[in-house]
Amino acid sequence: MSRRLLVSAVVIAVLVAHLDQASSLLSAGCNTSTSSHRRTASPLIRLHATSKETDLTSLRKLLTQATSIHDKNLASTPPLAQISSRLHDLETESSDPTFWDSSNSARNDVVTKDIARYSRLKLEMELWDQLRNDATEALDLLEEFHTSNEEDDEEMVALTQEECQSSAEQLLQLSQKYELSTLLSGPYDDSPCRLLLTAGAGGTEACDWVNMLYRMYSRHASYMDYTVKVVDESAGDVVGYKSVELLIDGPQAYGWFKGEKGAHRLVRLSPFNANNKRQTTFAGVDVVPVLDEEDIKMVDIPEKELEITTMRSGGKGGQNVNKVETGVRIKHIPSGLAVKCTEERSQLMNKQIAMNRLKAQLLAIAQEQRLQDINAIRGDVVEASWGAQIRNYVMQPYKMVKDGRSEWETSDVDGVLDGGAALEEFVGAWLRWMRAKEEKEREELETAGY
């Protein structure tokens, strides 16, 4: 392709990209929560005559970083041709009229999920290739502009550079996101999850802290394109909540949020302190997968290990829930775990839901602790108090959020509490830290001869 034709192609590609972006913004109502607009674009690296080499070096580094992660992802992913072939086989199977018979319902669910997963992966891989090719071609053209003795059109150079930087940044962001998704390979990571936020030490301040965490996780779930539903809540005496239970659904929801389990510590000038003194408060976050009957049917808990109590549910539902004890609370005595259900109007149904939740929680903890039997679980209750915190949110006398496990930190406290990209970085850092920790433990076992 001649240089003039290549320049024309790049200009047309940039113009089409701008038109597509404008069209998508209009059709989506300028919704900035979608994945393509989650991050603010970096300032454009302008190519000036006196600093062309420096600017080209920056673009080379950006593209090298993006392609490095892209290559790593491709190495851990089946080839595109294999994915396309597998997808074709699944679609052929599902097109059989007898496939949707009620007797084949279990297979229906598996095939439907696999078709959605492979279709999504195929589209992602095709987009990666397109972005990489666009960025590489634009960078090659910029190199040609730089080495040429001809006088270049400044507008043409700027458009070419914008194409290179935009494609490389998108490739980097998508590759980083996919890299994190490969870390979510646990047996229950693809399940929906329940987040239980509970006020700890701190009184009224702790109830307000639960409200702040409720807002943070709700916004983060929306940012990640998950759905959020409030299952249960208990209002504080003055403000906020004593506890809030959220149901979060979406691809790999439990895998994404499971690292948030633990005590979260807040330090700030309390608005509830008459002397405006700095105060420390805590809230507990528990994360439990929502599992199917098929996953928990093998779990058997002896009756003697359970403590079952009933209560009035309250709220909407008439006299049945306000005067009859339809709510159920089940405590697993050996571990101290307790679950409550007040969703249904029937005590029997609430008991069944609570039992399923308890079994799911025990299974998740057994998997976390790498135990073969749930009977080995002892005392895994989240303690929202001093010394047990996994993350600190300091607003006074300085601003800092720091995770005590991964050591990741930032001064953007507001960004983290807003539940956007800043919190995504903390989750990603924890996932990478967990992978490194597991690899180290595996190496130690191999060295010891196990």
Tab-separated table of C-alpha atoms in Angstrom:
chain	number	residue	atom	x	y	z
A	1	MET	CA	0.000	0.000	0.000
A	2	SER	CA	1.432	3.396	-0.973
A	3	ARG	CA	2.011	6.041	1.678
A	4	ARG	CA	-0.809	8.278	0.359
A	5	LEU	CA	-3.301	5.398	0.378
A	6	LEU	CA	-2.216	4.410	3.892
A	7	VAL	CA	-2.674	7.972	5.130
A	8	SER	CA	-6.128	8.110	3.573
A	9	ALA	CA	-7.067	4.812	5.202
A	10	VAL	CA	-5.981	6.018	8.647
A	11	VAL	CA	-7.893	9.287	8.278
A	12	ILE	CA	-11.047	7.435	7.217
A	13	ALA	CA	-10.669	4.999	10.147
A	14	VAL	CA	-10.335	7.866	12.627
A	15	LEU	CA	-13.344	9.695	11.217
A	16	VAL	CA	-15.458	6.523	11.265
A	17	ALA	CA	-14.385	5.841	14.862
A	18	HIS	CA	-15.449	9.350	15.894
A	19	LEU	CA	-18.823	8.960	14.141
A	20	ASP	CA	-19.390	5.549	15.791
A	21	GLN	CA	-18.502	6.967	19.211
A	22	ALA	CA	-20.875	9.900	18.780
A	23	SER	CA	-23.658	7.572	17.618
A	24	SER	CA	-23.164	5.204	20.560
A	25	LEU	CA	-23.225	8.078	23.041
A	26	LEU	CA	-26.491	9.377	21.612
A	27	SER	CA	-28.134	5.941	21.551
A	28	ALA	CA	-26.994	5.126	25.076
A	29	GLY	CA	-28.106	8.459	26.474
A	30	CYS	CA	-24.487	9.378	27.196
A	31	ASN	CA	-24.282	6.571	29.720
A	32	THR	CA	-20.713	6.672	30.979
A	33	SER	CA	-21.024	3.501	33.054
A	34	THR	CA	-20.398	1.213	30.078
A	35	SER	CA	-17.113	-0.568	29.820
A	36	SER	CA	-15.944	1.551	26.867
A	37	HIS	CA	-16.157	4.729	28.893
A	38	ARG	CA	-15.084	3.589	32.347
A	39	ARG	CA	-11.780	5.373	32.314
A	40	THR	CA	-10.919	8.923	31.393
A	41	ALA	CA	-8.764	8.974	28.270
A	42	SER	CA	-5.145	9.981	28.721
A	43	PRO	CA	-4.072	13.375	27.333
A	44	LEU	CA	-3.136	13.105	23.676
A	45	ILE	CA	0.611	12.886	23.046
A	46	ARG	CA	1.174	15.588	20.418
A	47	LEU	CA	3.994	15.172	17.889
A	48	HIS	CA	5.844	18.471	17.692
A	49	ALA	CA	8.795	19.039	15.385
A	50	THR	CA	11.194	19.516	18.310
A	51	SER	CA	10.098	16.465	20.277
A	52	LYS	CA	9.039	13.861	17.721
A	53	GLU	CA	11.484	11.241	18.967
A	54	THR	CA	10.332	11.608	22.591
A	55	ASP	CA	6.657	11.400	21.613
A	56	LEU	CA	7.247	8.381	19.394
A	57	THR	CA	9.075	6.698	22.261
A	58	SER	CA	6.033	7.223	24.531
A	59	LEU	CA	3.734	5.696	21.942
A	60	ARG	CA	6.095	2.759	21.432
A	61	LYS	CA	6.158	2.090	25.195
A	62	LEU	CA	2.352	2.254	25.373
A	63	LEU	CA	1.915	-0.172	22.479
A	64	THR	CA	4.624	-2.494	23.827
A	65	GLN	CA	2.898	-2.648	27.218
A	66	ALA	CA	-0.471	-3.374	25.587
A	67	THR	CA	0.862	-6.056	23.234
A	68	SER	CA	2.836	-7.707	26.038
A	69	ILE	CA	-0.312	-8.313	28.104
A	70	HIS	CA	-2.208	-9.228	24.931
A	71	ASP	CA	0.389	-11.891	24.057
A	72	LYS	CA	0.231	-13.276	27.603
A	73	ASN	CA	-3.571	-13.524	27.381
A	74	LEU	CA	-3.376	-15.284	24.009
A	75	ALA	CA	-0.935	-17.824	25.448
A	76	SER	CA	-3.473	-18.799	28.132
A	77	THR	CA	-6.497	-18.800	25.780
A	78	PRO	CA	-7.515	-21.380	23.162
A	79	PRO	CA	-6.872	-20.259	19.559
A	80	LEU	CA	-9.631	-18.273	17.860
A	81	ALA	CA	-10.155	-21.038	15.283
A	82	GLN	CA	-10.703	-23.586	18.060
A	83	ILE	CA	-13.180	-21.297	19.826
A	84	SER	CA	-15.096	-20.710	16.579
A	85	SER	CA	-15.227	-24.466	15.945
A	86	ARG	CA	-16.456	-25.187	19.471
A	87	LEU	CA	-19.091	-22.463	19.177
A	88	HIS	CA	-20.295	-23.912	15.865
A	89	ASP	CA	-20.671	-27.377	17.437
A	90	LEU	CA	-22.675	-25.981	20.358
A	91	GLU	CA	-24.974	-23.987	18.083
A	92	THR	CA	-25.522	-27.073	15.917
A	93	GLU	CA	-26.420	-29.093	19.013
A	94	SER	CA	-28.866	-26.453	20.256
A	95	SER	CA	-30.589	-26.261	16.852
A	96	ASP	CA	-31.818	-29.856	17.193
A	97	PRO	CA	-35.612	-29.755	17.935
A	98	THR	CA	-35.273	-32.454	20.614
A	99	PHE	CA	-32.561	-30.520	22.428
A	100	TRP	CA	-35.079	-28.343	24.260
A	101	ASP	CA	-37.130	-31.231	25.659
A	102	SER	CA	-37.781	-31.002	29.397
A	103	SER	CA	-35.866	-34.233	29.964
A	104	ASN	CA	-32.735	-32.504	28.661
A	105	SER	CA	-32.974	-29.406	30.871
A	106	ALA	CA	-29.617	-29.945	32.616
A	107	ARG	CA	-27.785	-30.097	29.298
A	108	ASN	CA	-29.748	-27.054	28.086
A	109	ASP	CA	-28.329	-24.903	30.864
A	110	VAL	CA	-24.750	-26.036	30.221
A	111	VAL	CA	-24.914	-25.460	26.463
A	112	THR	CA	-26.616	-22.078	26.823
A	113	LYS	CA	-23.931	-20.858	29.226
A	114	ASP	CA	-21.142	-22.191	27.005
A	115	ILE	CA	-22.582	-20.513	23.906
A	116	ALA	CA	-22.750	-17.176	25.738
A	117	ARG	CA	-19.200	-17.599	27.090
A	118	TYR	CA	-17.609	-18.619	23.789
A	119	SER	CA	-19.514	-15.957	21.835
A	120	ARG	CA	-18.305	-13.273	24.225
A	121	LEU	CA	-14.720	-14.545	24.073
A	122	LYS	CA	-14.766	-14.719	20.254
A	123	LEU	CA	-15.931	-11.112	19.972
A	124	GLU	CA	-13.306	-9.989	22.494
A	125	MET	CA	-10.467	-11.721	20.652
A	126	GLU	CA	-11.538	-10.267	17.307
A	127	LEU	CA	-11.634	-6.793	18.854
A	128	TRP	CA	-8.137	-7.268	20.353
A	129	ASP	CA	-6.735	-8.186	16.943
A	130	GLN	CA	-8.401	-5.207	15.302
A	131	LEU	CA	-7.112	-2.736	17.896
A	132	ARG	CA	-3.602	-4.183	17.743
A	133	ASN	CA	-3.500	-3.981	13.937
A	134	ASP	CA	-4.862	-0.407	13.953
A	135	ALA	CA	-2.315	0.748	16.530
A	136	THR	CA	0.599	-1.001	14.804
A	137	GLU	CA	-0.230	0.376	11.360
A	138	ALA	CA	-0.678	3.898	12.737
A	139	LEU	CA	2.649	3.702	14.587
A	140	ASP	CA	4.415	2.468	11.438
A	141	LEU	CA	2.984	5.433	9.545
A	142	LEU	CA	4.164	7.843	12.262
A	143	GLU	CA	7.632	6.300	12.025
A	144	GLU	CA	7.539	6.960	8.297
A	145	PHE	CA	6.485	10.566	8.893
A	146	HIS	CA	9.384	10.967	11.329
A	147	THR	CA	12.065	9.565	9.016
A	148	SER	CA	10.744	11.248	5.879
A	149	ASN	CA	12.297	14.464	4.629
A	150	GLU	CA	8.980	15.586	3.194
A	151	GLU	CA	6.964	18.277	4.955
A	152	ASP	CA	4.066	16.565	6.701
A	153	ASP	CA	0.499	17.777	7.075
A	154	GLU	CA	0.155	18.565	10.814
A	155	GLU	CA	-3.532	17.619	10.852
A	156	MET	CA	-2.745	14.303	9.176
A	157	VAL	CA	-0.011	13.567	11.725
A	158	ALA	CA	-2.332	14.453	14.636
A	159	LEU	CA	-5.107	12.187	13.321
A	160	THR	CA	-2.691	9.315	12.798
A	161	GLN	CA	-1.281	9.767	16.270
A	162	GLU	CA	-4.766	9.868	17.797
A	163	GLU	CA	-5.605	6.600	16.058
A	164	CYS	CA	-2.427	4.977	17.426
A	165	GLN	CA	-2.861	6.194	20.991
A	166	SER	CA	-6.599	5.476	21.164
A	167	SER	CA	-6.247	1.923	19.815
A	168	ALA	CA	-3.255	1.139	22.057
A	169	GLU	CA	-5.022	2.444	25.182
A	170	GLN	CA	-8.167	0.448	24.434
A	171	LEU	CA	-6.097	-2.685	23.815
A	172	LEU	CA	-4.247	-2.141	27.107
A	173	GLN	CA	-7.449	-1.638	29.126
A	174	LEU	CA	-9.244	-4.625	27.578
A	175	SER	CA	-6.179	-6.846	27.967
A	176	GLN	CA	-5.760	-5.875	31.633
A	177	LYS	CA	-9.430	-6.583	32.279
A	178	TYR	CA	-9.250	-9.995	30.604
A	179	GLU	CA	-6.049	-10.786	32.529
A	180	LEU	CA	-7.983	-10.264	35.760
A	181	SER	CA	-10.861	-12.438	34.544
A	182	THR	CA	-8.414	-15.328	34.048
A	183	LEU	CA	-7.678	-15.154	37.774
A	184	LEU	CA	-11.352	-15.868	38.529
A	185	SER	CA	-11.210	-19.610	37.979
A	186	GLY	CA	-12.437	-20.883	41.343
A	187	PRO	CA	-15.262	-23.451	41.479
A	188	TYR	CA	-17.825	-20.836	42.547
A	189	ASP	CA	-16.341	-17.682	41.011
A	190	ASP	CA	-18.953	-17.522	38.239
A	191	SER	CA	-21.858	-17.552	40.718
A	192	PRO	CA	-23.890	-14.568	41.931
A	193	CYS	CA	-23.032	-13.441	45.441
A	194	ARG	CA	-24.495	-11.943	48.584
A	195	LEU	CA	-22.720	-9.073	50.341
A	196	LEU	CA	-23.567	-8.648	54.014
A	197	LEU	CA	-22.422	-5.333	55.482
A	198	THR	CA	-22.512	-5.134	59.285
A	199	ALA	CA	-21.724	-2.240	61.623
A	200	GLY	CA	-18.854	-2.960	63.991
A	201	ALA	CA	-17.165	-0.918	66.701
A	202	GLY	CA	-18.035	2.776	66.493
A	203	GLY	CA	-21.722	3.187	67.349
A	204	THR	CA	-23.563	5.724	65.177
A	205	GLU	CA	-20.404	6.361	63.196
A	206	ALA	CA	-20.264	2.633	62.312
A	207	CYS	CA	-23.843	2.710	61.022
A	208	ASP	CA	-22.940	5.639	58.769
A	209	TRP	CA	-19.839	3.754	57.618
A	210	VAL	CA	-22.066	0.827	56.575
A	211	ASN	CA	-24.139	3.302	54.555
A	212	MET	CA	-20.974	4.565	52.831
A	213	LEU	CA	-19.890	1.008	51.992
A	214	TYR	CA	-23.400	0.225	50.743
A	215	ARG	CA	-23.131	3.159	48.342
A	216	MET	CA	-19.580	2.184	47.294
A	217	TYR	CA	-20.405	-1.434	46.480
A	218	SER	CA	-23.705	-0.571	44.754
A	219	ARG	CA	-21.949	1.926	42.500
A	220	HIS	CA	-19.081	-0.483	41.845
A	221	ALA	CA	-21.481	-3.263	40.884
A	222	SER	CA	-23.166	-0.913	38.396
A	223	TYR	CA	-19.730	0.152	37.136
A	224	MET	CA	-18.931	-3.525	36.483
A	225	ASP	CA	-22.308	-3.991	34.703
A	226	TYR	CA	-23.683	-6.186	37.490
A	227	THR	CA	-27.218	-6.037	38.836
A	228	VAL	CA	-27.755	-5.135	42.501
A	229	LYS	CA	-30.734	-5.901	44.724
A	230	VAL	CA	-31.222	-5.074	48.411
A	231	VAL	CA	-32.304	-8.316	50.071
A	232	ASP	CA	-32.466	-7.138	53.684
A	233	GLU	CA	-31.625	-4.041	55.706
A	234	SER	CA	-31.724	-2.934	59.310
A	235	ALA	CA	-31.725	0.836	59.829
A	236	GLY	CA	-29.482	2.465	62.421
A	237	ASP	CA	-30.896	4.247	65.455
A	238	VAL	CA	-29.754	7.657	64.172
A	239	VAL	CA	-28.409	7.334	60.625
A	240	GLY	CA	-27.231	4.673	58.206
A	241	TYR	CA	-27.687	0.948	58.729
A	242	LYS	CA	-26.841	-1.638	61.333
A	243	SER	CA	-26.713	-4.145	58.487
A	244	VAL	CA	-27.446	-4.359	54.770
A	245	GLU	CA	-27.581	-7.465	52.588
A	246	LEU	CA	-27.061	-7.105	48.828
A	247	LEU	CA	-27.558	-9.642	46.049
A	248	ILE	CA	-25.154	-9.038	43.154
A	249	ASP	CA	-25.564	-10.939	39.899
A	250	GLY	CA	-23.422	-10.985	36.780
A	251	PRO	CA	-20.514	-12.848	35.156
A	252	GLN	CA	-17.976	-13.903	37.822
A	253	ALA	CA	-19.694	-11.771	40.471
A	254	TYR	CA	-18.553	-13.887	43.432
A	255	GLY	CA	-15.018	-14.192	42.093
A	256	TRP	CA	-14.787	-10.421	41.740
A	257	PHE	CA	-16.132	-9.509	45.185
A	258	LYS	CA	-14.848	-12.387	47.335
A	259	GLY	CA	-11.659	-10.493	48.204
A	260	GLU	CA	-13.729	-7.802	49.946
A	261	LYS	CA	-14.529	-10.162	52.805
A	262	GLY	CA	-13.192	-8.863	56.101
A	263	ALA	CA	-13.179	-5.810	58.373
A	264	HIS	CA	-12.953	-2.346	56.818
A	265	ARG	CA	-11.604	0.513	58.965
A	266	LEU	CA	-12.510	4.199	58.538
A	267	VAL	CA	-10.641	7.132	60.105
A	268	ARG	CA	-12.162	10.617	59.756
A	269	LEU	CA	-13.396	13.716	61.584
A	270	SER	CA	-16.742	12.415	62.783
A	271	PRO	CA	-19.785	14.570	61.937
A	272	PHE	CA	-21.505	12.935	64.919
A	273	ASN	CA	-18.896	14.088	67.427
A	274	ALA	CA	-19.748	17.404	69.115
A	275	ASN	CA	-16.045	18.276	69.330
A	276	ASN	CA	-15.388	17.222	65.717
A	277	LYS	CA	-12.687	14.817	66.871
A	278	ARG	CA	-11.040	12.223	64.698
A	279	GLN	CA	-12.706	8.859	65.161
A	280	THR	CA	-11.988	5.299	64.073
A	281	THR	CA	-14.814	2.964	63.171
A	282	PHE	CA	-15.259	-0.479	61.646
A	283	ALA	CA	-17.661	-2.416	59.444
A	284	GLY	CA	-17.651	-6.084	58.506
A	285	VAL	CA	-18.126	-7.321	54.945
A	286	ASP	CA	-19.054	-10.936	54.317
A	287	VAL	CA	-19.249	-12.360	50.771
A	288	VAL	CA	-21.071	-15.616	50.036
A	289	PRO	CA	-21.750	-17.319	46.669
A	290	VAL	CA	-25.337	-18.047	45.648
A	291	LEU	CA	-25.237	-21.707	44.607
A	292	ASP	CA	-27.722	-23.953	42.817
A	293	GLU	CA	-29.428	-26.909	44.466
A	294	GLU	CA	-27.152	-29.158	42.428
A	295	ASP	CA	-24.056	-27.644	44.069
A	296	ILE	CA	-25.216	-27.998	47.672
A	297	LYS	CA	-27.226	-31.228	47.595
A	298	MET	CA	-24.244	-33.262	48.835
A	299	VAL	CA	-23.752	-31.064	51.921
A	300	ASP	CA	-25.155	-32.713	55.030
A	301	ILE	CA	-25.234	-30.804	58.314
A	302	PRO	CA	-26.299	-32.757	61.439
A	303	GLU	CA	-29.245	-31.230	63.273
A	304	LYS	CA	-27.263	-31.181	66.524
A	305	GLU	CA	-24.844	-28.662	64.966
A	306	LEU	CA	-27.648	-26.204	64.167
A	307	GLU	CA	-29.349	-23.642	66.359
A	308	ILE	CA	-32.626	-22.528	64.741
A	309	THR	CA	-34.634	-19.555	66.005
A	310	THR	CA	-37.649	-17.755	64.572
A	311	MET	CA	-38.673	-14.100	64.592
A	312	ARG	CA	-41.221	-11.716	63.183
A	313	SER	CA	-40.238	-10.501	59.742
A	314	GLY	CA	-41.921	-7.081	59.903
A	315	GLY	CA	-42.338	-4.737	56.956
A	316	LYS	CA	-44.820	-5.283	54.120
A	317	GLY	CA	-46.974	-8.392	54.038
A	318	GLY	CA	-49.842	-7.677	56.409
A	319	GLN	CA	-50.571	-9.395	59.694
A	320	ASN	CA	-48.941	-12.650	58.603
A	321	VAL	CA	-45.398	-11.242	58.734
A	322	ASN	CA	-46.007	-8.687	61.469
A	323	LYS	CA	-47.701	-11.001	63.996
A	324	VAL	CA	-46.492	-14.475	63.005
A	325	GLU	CA	-42.845	-15.511	63.406
A	326	THR	CA	-42.092	-16.250	59.749
A	327	GLY	CA	-38.448	-15.145	59.827
A	328	VAL	CA	-35.787	-17.793	60.466
A	329	ARG	CA	-32.227	-17.554	61.791
A	330	ILE	CA	-29.913	-20.582	61.608
A	331	LYS	CA	-26.562	-20.737	63.392
A	332	HIS	CA	-23.897	-23.331	62.636
A	333	ILE	CA	-22.547	-23.975	66.123
A	334	PRO	CA	-19.067	-25.386	65.281
A	335	SER	CA	-18.089	-22.426	63.060
A	336	GLY	CA	-20.263	-19.709	64.612
A	337	LEU	CA	-21.698	-18.800	61.214
A	338	ALA	CA	-25.271	-17.524	61.227
A	339	VAL	CA	-27.704	-16.688	58.439
A	340	LYS	CA	-31.117	-15.064	58.529
A	341	CYS	CA	-33.985	-15.047	56.059
A	342	THR	CA	-37.148	-12.936	56.220
A	343	GLU	CA	-37.878	-12.693	52.495
A	344	GLU	CA	-40.889	-15.035	52.232
A	345	ARG	CA	-44.233	-15.062	54.028
A	346	SER	CA	-43.814	-18.720	54.950
A	347	GLN	CA	-41.568	-19.858	57.799
A	348	LEU	CA	-40.914	-23.136	55.965
A	349	MET	CA	-39.709	-21.364	52.835
A	350	ASN	CA	-37.530	-18.970	54.847
A	351	LYS	CA	-35.990	-21.938	56.672
A	352	GLN	CA	-35.166	-23.661	53.374
A	353	ILE	CA	-33.596	-20.501	51.916
A	354	ALA	CA	-31.570	-19.911	55.085
A	355	MET	CA	-30.347	-23.526	55.083
A	356	ASN	CA	-29.266	-23.263	51.427
A	357	ARG	CA	-27.372	-20.048	52.195
A	358	LEU	CA	-25.616	-21.641	55.150
A	359	LYS	CA	-24.546	-24.632	53.044
A	360	ALA	CA	-23.265	-22.321	50.299
A	361	GLN	CA	-21.298	-20.306	52.833
A	362	LEU	CA	-19.741	-23.419	54.359
A	363	LEU	CA	-18.791	-24.731	50.919
A	364	ALA	CA	-17.161	-21.421	49.976
A	365	ILE	CA	-15.157	-21.303	53.218
A	366	ALA	CA	-14.059	-24.923	52.803
A	367	GLN	CA	-12.805	-24.068	49.315
A	368	GLU	CA	-10.996	-20.959	50.588
A	369	GLN	CA	-9.312	-22.932	53.361
A	370	ARG	CA	-8.690	-25.909	51.020
A	371	LEU	CA	-10.508	-28.294	53.308
A	372	GLN	CA	-11.967	-31.612	52.204
A	373	ASP	CA	-14.803	-31.547	54.718
A	374	ILE	CA	-17.000	-28.732	56.034
A	375	ASN	CA	-16.706	-30.299	59.496
A	376	ALA	CA	-13.134	-28.944	59.635
A	377	ILE	CA	-14.396	-25.351	59.495
A	378	ARG	CA	-14.090	-23.532	62.778
A	379	GLY	CA	-14.712	-19.898	63.628
A	380	ASP	CA	-14.553	-18.102	60.269
A	381	VAL	CA	-16.798	-15.227	61.365
A	382	VAL	CA	-15.775	-11.751	60.189
A	383	GLU	CA	-14.804	-9.651	63.215
A	384	ALA	CA	-15.308	-5.925	62.547
A	385	SER	CA	-12.894	-4.535	65.117
A	386	TRP	CA	-9.335	-3.303	65.640
A	387	GLY	CA	-6.578	-5.615	64.442
A	388	ALA	CA	-8.799	-7.569	62.045
A	389	GLN	CA	-9.066	-4.999	59.230
A	390	ILE	CA	-8.134	-5.895	55.670
A	391	ARG	CA	-8.292	-2.330	54.361
A	392	ASN	CA	-7.902	1.119	55.917
A	393	TYR	CA	-9.682	4.239	54.646
A	394	VAL	CA	-7.991	7.271	56.198
A	395	MET	CA	-9.552	10.708	55.587
A	396	GLN	CA	-7.807	12.574	58.441
A	397	PRO	CA	-5.091	13.762	59.116
A	398	TYR	CA	-4.114	12.689	55.568
A	399	LYS	CA	-5.887	10.903	52.726
A	400	MET	CA	-5.014	7.304	51.966
A	401	VAL	CA	-6.662	3.958	51.293
A	402	LYS	CA	-4.401	0.957	51.828
A	403	ASP	CA	-5.042	-2.770	51.564
A	404	GLY	CA	-3.223	-4.656	54.302
A	405	ARG	CA	-2.861	-7.813	52.194
A	406	SER	CA	-1.715	-6.678	48.736
A	407	GLU	CA	-0.113	-3.452	50.097
A	408	TRP	CA	-1.874	-1.541	47.285
A	409	GLU	CA	-2.578	2.063	48.253
A	410	THR	CA	-3.844	5.347	46.844
A	411	SER	CA	-4.536	8.875	48.049
A	412	ASP	CA	-7.755	9.003	45.991
A	413	VAL	CA	-10.094	8.201	48.890
A	414	ASP	CA	-13.102	9.799	47.185
A	415	GLY	CA	-12.467	7.795	44.025
A	416	VAL	CA	-12.446	4.532	45.963
A	417	LEU	CA	-15.605	5.397	47.900
A	418	ASP	CA	-17.300	6.345	44.620
A	419	GLY	CA	-16.880	2.731	43.547
A	420	GLY	CA	-15.261	3.365	40.161
A	421	ALA	CA	-11.893	2.581	38.599
A	422	ALA	CA	-10.016	3.293	41.860
A	423	LEU	CA	-11.802	0.418	43.634
A	424	GLU	CA	-11.319	-1.786	40.559
A	425	GLU	CA	-7.558	-1.338	40.993
A	426	PHE	CA	-7.772	-2.596	44.593
A	427	VAL	CA	-9.714	-5.693	43.526
A	428	GLY	CA	-7.225	-6.347	40.713
A	429	ALA	CA	-4.255	-5.922	43.063
A	430	TRP	CA	-5.770	-8.426	45.501
A	431	LEU	CA	-6.379	-10.976	42.729
A	432	ARG	CA	-2.772	-10.679	41.529
A	433	TRP	CA	-1.523	-10.923	45.120
A	434	MET	CA	-3.580	-14.078	45.672
A	435	ARG	CA	-2.193	-15.649	42.495
A	436	ALA	CA	1.385	-14.868	43.558
A	437	LYS	CA	0.700	-16.247	47.046
A	438	GLU	CA	-0.754	-19.501	45.675
A	439	GLU	CA	2.159	-19.938	43.254
A	440	LYS	CA	4.644	-19.412	46.090
A	441	GLU	CA	2.857	-21.964	48.298
A	442	ARG	CA	2.818	-24.454	45.432
A	443	GLU	CA	6.560	-23.997	44.844
A	444	GLU	CA	7.262	-24.505	48.547
A	445	LEU	CA	5.278	-27.747	48.559
A	446	GLU	CA	7.113	-28.988	45.464
A	447	THR	CA	10.442	-28.098	47.045
A	448	ALA	CA	9.465	-29.984	50.208
A	449	GLY	CA	8.612	-33.023	48.072
A	450	TYR	CA	4.814	-33.052	48.572
